[in-house]
Tab-separated table of C-alpha atoms and ligand atoms in Angstrom:
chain	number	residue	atom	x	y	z
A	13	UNK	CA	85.938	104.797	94.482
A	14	UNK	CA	87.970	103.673	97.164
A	15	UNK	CA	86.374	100.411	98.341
A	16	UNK	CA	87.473	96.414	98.611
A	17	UNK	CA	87.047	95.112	94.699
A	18	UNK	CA	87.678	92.426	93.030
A	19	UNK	CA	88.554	91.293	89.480
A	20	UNK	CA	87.075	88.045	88.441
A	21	UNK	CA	87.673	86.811	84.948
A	22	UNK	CA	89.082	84.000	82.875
A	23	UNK	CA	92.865	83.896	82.136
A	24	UNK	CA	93.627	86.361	80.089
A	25	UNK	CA	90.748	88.727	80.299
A	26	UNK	CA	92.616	91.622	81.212
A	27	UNK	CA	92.623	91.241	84.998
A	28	UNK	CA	96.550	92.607	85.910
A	29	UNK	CA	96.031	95.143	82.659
A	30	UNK	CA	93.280	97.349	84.498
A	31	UNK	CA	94.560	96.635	88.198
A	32	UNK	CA	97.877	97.661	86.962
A	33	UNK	CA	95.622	101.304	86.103
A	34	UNK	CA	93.432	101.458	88.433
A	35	UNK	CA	95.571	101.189	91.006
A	36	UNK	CA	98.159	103.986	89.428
A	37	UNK	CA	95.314	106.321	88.984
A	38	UNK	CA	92.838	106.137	91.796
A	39	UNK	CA	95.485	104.443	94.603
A	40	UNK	CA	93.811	101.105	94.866
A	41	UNK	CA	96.451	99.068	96.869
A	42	UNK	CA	96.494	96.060	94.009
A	43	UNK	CA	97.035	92.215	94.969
A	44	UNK	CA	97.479	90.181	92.259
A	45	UNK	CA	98.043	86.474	94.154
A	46	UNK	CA	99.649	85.076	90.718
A	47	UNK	CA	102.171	88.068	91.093
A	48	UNK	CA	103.028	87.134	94.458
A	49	UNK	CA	102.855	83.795	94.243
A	50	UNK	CA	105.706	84.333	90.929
A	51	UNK	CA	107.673	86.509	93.592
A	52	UNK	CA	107.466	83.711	96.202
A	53	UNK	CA	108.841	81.059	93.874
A	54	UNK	CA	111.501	83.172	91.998
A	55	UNK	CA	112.863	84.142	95.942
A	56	UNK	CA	112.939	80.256	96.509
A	57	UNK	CA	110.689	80.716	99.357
A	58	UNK	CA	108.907	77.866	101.213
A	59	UNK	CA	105.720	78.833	99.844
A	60	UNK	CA	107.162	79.022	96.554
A	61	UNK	CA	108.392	75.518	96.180
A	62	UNK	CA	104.834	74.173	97.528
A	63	UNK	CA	103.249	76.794	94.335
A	64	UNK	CA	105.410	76.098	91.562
A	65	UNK	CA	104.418	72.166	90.700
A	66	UNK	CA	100.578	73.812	91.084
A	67	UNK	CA	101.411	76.738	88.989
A	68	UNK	CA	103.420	74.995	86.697
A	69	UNK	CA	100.535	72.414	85.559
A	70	UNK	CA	97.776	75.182	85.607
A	71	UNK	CA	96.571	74.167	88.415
A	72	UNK	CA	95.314	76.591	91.692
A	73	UNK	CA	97.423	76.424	94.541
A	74	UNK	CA	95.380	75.058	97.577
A	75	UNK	CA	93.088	76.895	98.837
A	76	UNK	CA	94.944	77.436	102.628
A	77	UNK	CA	97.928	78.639	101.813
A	78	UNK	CA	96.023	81.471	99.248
A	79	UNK	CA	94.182	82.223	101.994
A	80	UNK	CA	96.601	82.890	104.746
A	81	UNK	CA	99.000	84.245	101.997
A	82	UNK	CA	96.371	86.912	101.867
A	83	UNK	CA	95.284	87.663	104.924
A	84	UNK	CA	99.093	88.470	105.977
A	85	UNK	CA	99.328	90.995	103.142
A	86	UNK	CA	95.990	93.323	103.823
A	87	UNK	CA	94.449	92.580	107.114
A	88	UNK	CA	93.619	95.799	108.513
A	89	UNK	CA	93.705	97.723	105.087
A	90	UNK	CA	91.528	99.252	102.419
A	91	UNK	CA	90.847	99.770	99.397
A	92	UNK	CA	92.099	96.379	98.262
A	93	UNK	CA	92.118	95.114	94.382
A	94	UNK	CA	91.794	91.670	94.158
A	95	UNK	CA	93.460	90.422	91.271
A	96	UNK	CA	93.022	86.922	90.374
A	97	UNK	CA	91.390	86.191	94.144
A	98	UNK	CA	89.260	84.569	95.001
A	99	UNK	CA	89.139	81.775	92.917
A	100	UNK	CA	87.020	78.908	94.410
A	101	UNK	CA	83.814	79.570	96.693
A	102	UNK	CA	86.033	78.542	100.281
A	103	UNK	CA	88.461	81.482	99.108
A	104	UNK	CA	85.421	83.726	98.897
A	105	UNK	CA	84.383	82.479	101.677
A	106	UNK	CA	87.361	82.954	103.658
A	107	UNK	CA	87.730	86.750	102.195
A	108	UNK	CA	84.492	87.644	104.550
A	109	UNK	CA	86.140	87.095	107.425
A	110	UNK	CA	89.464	88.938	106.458
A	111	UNK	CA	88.405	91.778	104.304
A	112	UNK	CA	85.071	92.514	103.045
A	113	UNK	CA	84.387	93.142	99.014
A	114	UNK	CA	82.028	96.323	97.981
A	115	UNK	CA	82.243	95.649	94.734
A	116	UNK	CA	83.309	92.243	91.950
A	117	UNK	CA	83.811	93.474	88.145
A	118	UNK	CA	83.334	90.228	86.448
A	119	UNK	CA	85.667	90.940	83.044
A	120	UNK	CA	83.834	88.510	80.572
A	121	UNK	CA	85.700	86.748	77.579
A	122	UNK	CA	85.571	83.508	75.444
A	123	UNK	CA	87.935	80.925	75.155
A	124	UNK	CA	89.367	81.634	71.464
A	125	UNK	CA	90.330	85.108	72.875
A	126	UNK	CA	91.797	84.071	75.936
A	127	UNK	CA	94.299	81.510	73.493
A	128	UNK	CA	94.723	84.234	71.559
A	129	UNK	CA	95.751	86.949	74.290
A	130	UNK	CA	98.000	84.588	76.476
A	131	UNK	CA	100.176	82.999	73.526
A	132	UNK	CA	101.092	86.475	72.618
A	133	UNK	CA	101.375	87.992	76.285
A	134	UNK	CA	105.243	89.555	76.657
A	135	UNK	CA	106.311	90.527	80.423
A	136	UNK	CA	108.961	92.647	81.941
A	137	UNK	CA	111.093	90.643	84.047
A	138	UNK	CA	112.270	93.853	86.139
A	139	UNK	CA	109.643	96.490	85.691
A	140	UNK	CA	106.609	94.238	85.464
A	141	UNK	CA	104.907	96.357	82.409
A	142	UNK	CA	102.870	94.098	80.748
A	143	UNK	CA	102.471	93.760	76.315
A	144	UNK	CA	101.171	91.814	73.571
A	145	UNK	CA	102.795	90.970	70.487
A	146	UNK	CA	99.422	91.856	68.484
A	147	UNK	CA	97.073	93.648	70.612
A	148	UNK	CA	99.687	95.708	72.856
A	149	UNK	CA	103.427	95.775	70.871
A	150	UNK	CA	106.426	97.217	72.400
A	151	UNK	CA	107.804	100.299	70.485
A	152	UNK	CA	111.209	98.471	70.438
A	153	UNK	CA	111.310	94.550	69.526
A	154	UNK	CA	111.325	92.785	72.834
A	155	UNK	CA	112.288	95.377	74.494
A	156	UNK	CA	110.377	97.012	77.641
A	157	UNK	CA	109.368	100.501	76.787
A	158	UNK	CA	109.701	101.758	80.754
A	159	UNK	CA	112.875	100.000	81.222
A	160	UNK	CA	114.495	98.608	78.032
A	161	UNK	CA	114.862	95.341	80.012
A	162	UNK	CA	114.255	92.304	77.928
A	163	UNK	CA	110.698	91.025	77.544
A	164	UNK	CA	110.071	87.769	78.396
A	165	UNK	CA	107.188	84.785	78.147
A	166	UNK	CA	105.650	83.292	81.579
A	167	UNK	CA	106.182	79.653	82.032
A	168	UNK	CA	102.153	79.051	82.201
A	169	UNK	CA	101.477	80.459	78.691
A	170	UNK	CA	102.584	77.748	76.991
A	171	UNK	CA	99.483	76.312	75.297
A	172	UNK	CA	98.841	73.014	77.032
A	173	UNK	CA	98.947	74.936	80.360
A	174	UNK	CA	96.899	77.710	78.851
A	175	UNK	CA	94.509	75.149	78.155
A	176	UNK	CA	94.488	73.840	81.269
A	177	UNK	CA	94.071	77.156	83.493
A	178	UNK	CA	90.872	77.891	81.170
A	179	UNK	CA	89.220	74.462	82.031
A	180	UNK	CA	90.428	75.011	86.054
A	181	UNK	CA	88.874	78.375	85.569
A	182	UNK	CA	85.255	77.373	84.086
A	183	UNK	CA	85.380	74.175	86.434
A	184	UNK	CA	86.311	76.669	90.127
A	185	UNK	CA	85.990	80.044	89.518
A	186	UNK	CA	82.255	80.038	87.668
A	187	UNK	CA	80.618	79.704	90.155
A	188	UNK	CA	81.868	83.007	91.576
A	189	UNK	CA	79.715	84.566	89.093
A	190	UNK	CA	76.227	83.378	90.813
A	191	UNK	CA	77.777	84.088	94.076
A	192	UNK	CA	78.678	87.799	93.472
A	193	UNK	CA	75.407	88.332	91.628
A	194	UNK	CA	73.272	86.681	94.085
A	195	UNK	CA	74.644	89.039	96.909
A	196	UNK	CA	74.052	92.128	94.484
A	197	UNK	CA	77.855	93.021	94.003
A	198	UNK	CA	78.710	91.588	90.889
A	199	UNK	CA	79.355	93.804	87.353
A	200	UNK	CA	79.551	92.575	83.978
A	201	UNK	CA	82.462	94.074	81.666
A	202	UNK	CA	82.932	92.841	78.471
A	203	UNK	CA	85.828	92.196	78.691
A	204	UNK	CA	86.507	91.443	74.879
A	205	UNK	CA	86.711	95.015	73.816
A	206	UNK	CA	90.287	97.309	73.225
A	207	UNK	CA	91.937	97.871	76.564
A	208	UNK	CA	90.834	101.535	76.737
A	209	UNK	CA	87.316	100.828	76.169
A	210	UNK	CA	87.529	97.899	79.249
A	211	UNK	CA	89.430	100.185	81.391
A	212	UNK	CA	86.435	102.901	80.793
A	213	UNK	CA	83.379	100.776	81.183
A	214	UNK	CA	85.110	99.575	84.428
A	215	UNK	CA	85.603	103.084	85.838
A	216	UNK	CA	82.221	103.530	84.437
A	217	UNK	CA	80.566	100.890	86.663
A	218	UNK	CA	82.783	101.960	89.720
A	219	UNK	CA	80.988	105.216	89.962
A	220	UNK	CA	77.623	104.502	88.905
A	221	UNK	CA	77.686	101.789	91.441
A	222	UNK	CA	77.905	104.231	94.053
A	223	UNK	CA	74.725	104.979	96.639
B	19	LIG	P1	97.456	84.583	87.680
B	19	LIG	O1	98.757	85.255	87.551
B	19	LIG	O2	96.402	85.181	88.523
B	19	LIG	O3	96.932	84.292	86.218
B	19	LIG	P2	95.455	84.331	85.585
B	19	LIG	O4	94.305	84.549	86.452
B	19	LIG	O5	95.452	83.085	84.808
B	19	LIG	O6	95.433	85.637	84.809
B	19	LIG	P3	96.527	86.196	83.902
B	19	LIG	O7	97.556	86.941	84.699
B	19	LIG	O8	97.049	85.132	82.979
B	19	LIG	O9	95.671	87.175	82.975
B	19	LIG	P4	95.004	88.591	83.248
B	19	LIG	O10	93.531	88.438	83.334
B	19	LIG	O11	95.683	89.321	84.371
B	19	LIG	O12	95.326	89.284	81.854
B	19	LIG	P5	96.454	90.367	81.462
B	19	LIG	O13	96.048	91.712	81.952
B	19	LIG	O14	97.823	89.871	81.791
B	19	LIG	O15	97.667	83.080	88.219
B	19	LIG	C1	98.704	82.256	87.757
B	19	LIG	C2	98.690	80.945	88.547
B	19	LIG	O16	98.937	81.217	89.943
B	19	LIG	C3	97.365	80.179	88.532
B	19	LIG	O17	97.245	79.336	87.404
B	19	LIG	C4	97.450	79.393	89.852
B	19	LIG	O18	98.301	78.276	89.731
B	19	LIG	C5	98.129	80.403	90.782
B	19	LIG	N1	97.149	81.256	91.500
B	19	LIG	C6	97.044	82.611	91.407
B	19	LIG	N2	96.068	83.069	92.197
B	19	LIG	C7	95.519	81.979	92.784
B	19	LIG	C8	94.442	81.805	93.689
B	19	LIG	N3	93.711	82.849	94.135
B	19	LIG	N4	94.143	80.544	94.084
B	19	LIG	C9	94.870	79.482	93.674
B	19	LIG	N5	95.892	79.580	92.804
B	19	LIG	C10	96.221	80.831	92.366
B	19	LIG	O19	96.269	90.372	79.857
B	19	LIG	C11	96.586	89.217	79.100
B	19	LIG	C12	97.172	89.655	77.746
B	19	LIG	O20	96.158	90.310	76.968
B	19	LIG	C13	98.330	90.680	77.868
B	19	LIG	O21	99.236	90.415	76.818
B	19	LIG	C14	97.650	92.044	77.671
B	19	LIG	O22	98.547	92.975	77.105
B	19	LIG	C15	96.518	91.681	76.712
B	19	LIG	N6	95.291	92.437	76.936
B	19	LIG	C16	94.781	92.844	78.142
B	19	LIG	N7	93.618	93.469	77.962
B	19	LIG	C17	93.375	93.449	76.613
B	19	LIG	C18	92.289	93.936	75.810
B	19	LIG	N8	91.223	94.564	76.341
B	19	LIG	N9	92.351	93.714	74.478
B	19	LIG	C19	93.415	93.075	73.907
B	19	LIG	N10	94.471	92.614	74.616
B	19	LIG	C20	94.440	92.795	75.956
């Protein structure tokens, strides 16, 4: 299974959840661009400060400094998971030339759900484990089950922003979906299922996708 993927989805659908898994059990090297964008801004980096005001609205983050943000983390590697990228056609675009993609599972889930899922979404701040207050508890309340750190909210799930990244997401990232299928890569999940049914129908599609 070891091939360039990516996970293409609305916010919400699940996308860090099976990276997070696949990557622990079959040694994808995972790049989630919202994780490392967080990472950039919470070190106070330059590329940080230009994110946050972008990430803070719900808005994407241009599409140049995505892409160069990438190619300095896996040129030259494989068996990349995209998480989260691309996210407009001129990041797909620009992916070609730095790595190219074998495979897109295209996790698929309405907007009601995605609400629901983000306004309940819990993080670890140290361990980066993620949970949801109805779907995905912690054993302890507010407490991370790896680490015992203290779980906390992202600054995006608020609900206006939540709002927001859904409408960025159907307006940008939809018409992924054609461009994927049209080049014979793309795989439906649905993504609305419990997370052990997703994580199966993905690992499903992985190997009967192969030649
Ligand atoms: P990013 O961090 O990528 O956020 P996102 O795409 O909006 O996706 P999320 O992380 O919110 O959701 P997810 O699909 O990973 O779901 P999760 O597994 O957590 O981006 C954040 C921001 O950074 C963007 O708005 C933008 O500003 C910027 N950015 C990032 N990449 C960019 C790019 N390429 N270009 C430009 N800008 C970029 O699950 C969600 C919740 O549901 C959790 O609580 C989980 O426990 C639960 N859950 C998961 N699966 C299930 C299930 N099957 N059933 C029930 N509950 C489930």
């Amino acid at each position: 299974m070891k091939r360039n993927l990516v996970l293409l989805g609305p916010p919400g659908a699940g996308k860090g959840t099976v990276a997070k898994r696949l990557a622990a059990e079959h040694g994808y090297l995972h790049l989630s661009t919202g994780d490392v964008l967080r990472e950039e801004v919470a070190a106070g980096s330059e590329l940080g400060r230009r994110a946050k005001s972008y990430m803070d609205a719900g808005e994407l983050v241009p599409d140049e400094l995505i892409l160069a943000m990438v190619r300095e983390r896996v040129a030259g590697k494989s068996g990349v998971l995209f998480d989260g990228f691309p996210r407009t056609l001129a990041q797909a675009q620009g992916l070609e030339g730095i790595a190219p993609v074998e495979a897109v599972i295209f996790l698929e889930l309405g907007r009601e759900e995605v609400i629901r899922r983000l306004s309940a979404r819990r993080v670890c701040p140290r361990c980066g484990a993620l949970y949801n207050l109805i779907t995905q508890p912690p054993k302890e309340d507010a407490r991370c089950d790896r680490c015992g750190a203290g779980l906390s909210q992202r600054d995006d799930d608020k609900p206006e922003v939540i709002s927001r990244r859904f409408e960025v997401y159907m307006r940008d990232s939809t018409p992924l979906v054609d461009y994927y299928r049209e080049r014979g890569i793309l795989v439906r999940v649905d993504a609305s299922r419990p997370p052990e049914e997703v994580y199966a129908q993905v690992v499903r599609a992985l190997c009967d996708d192969r030649p």
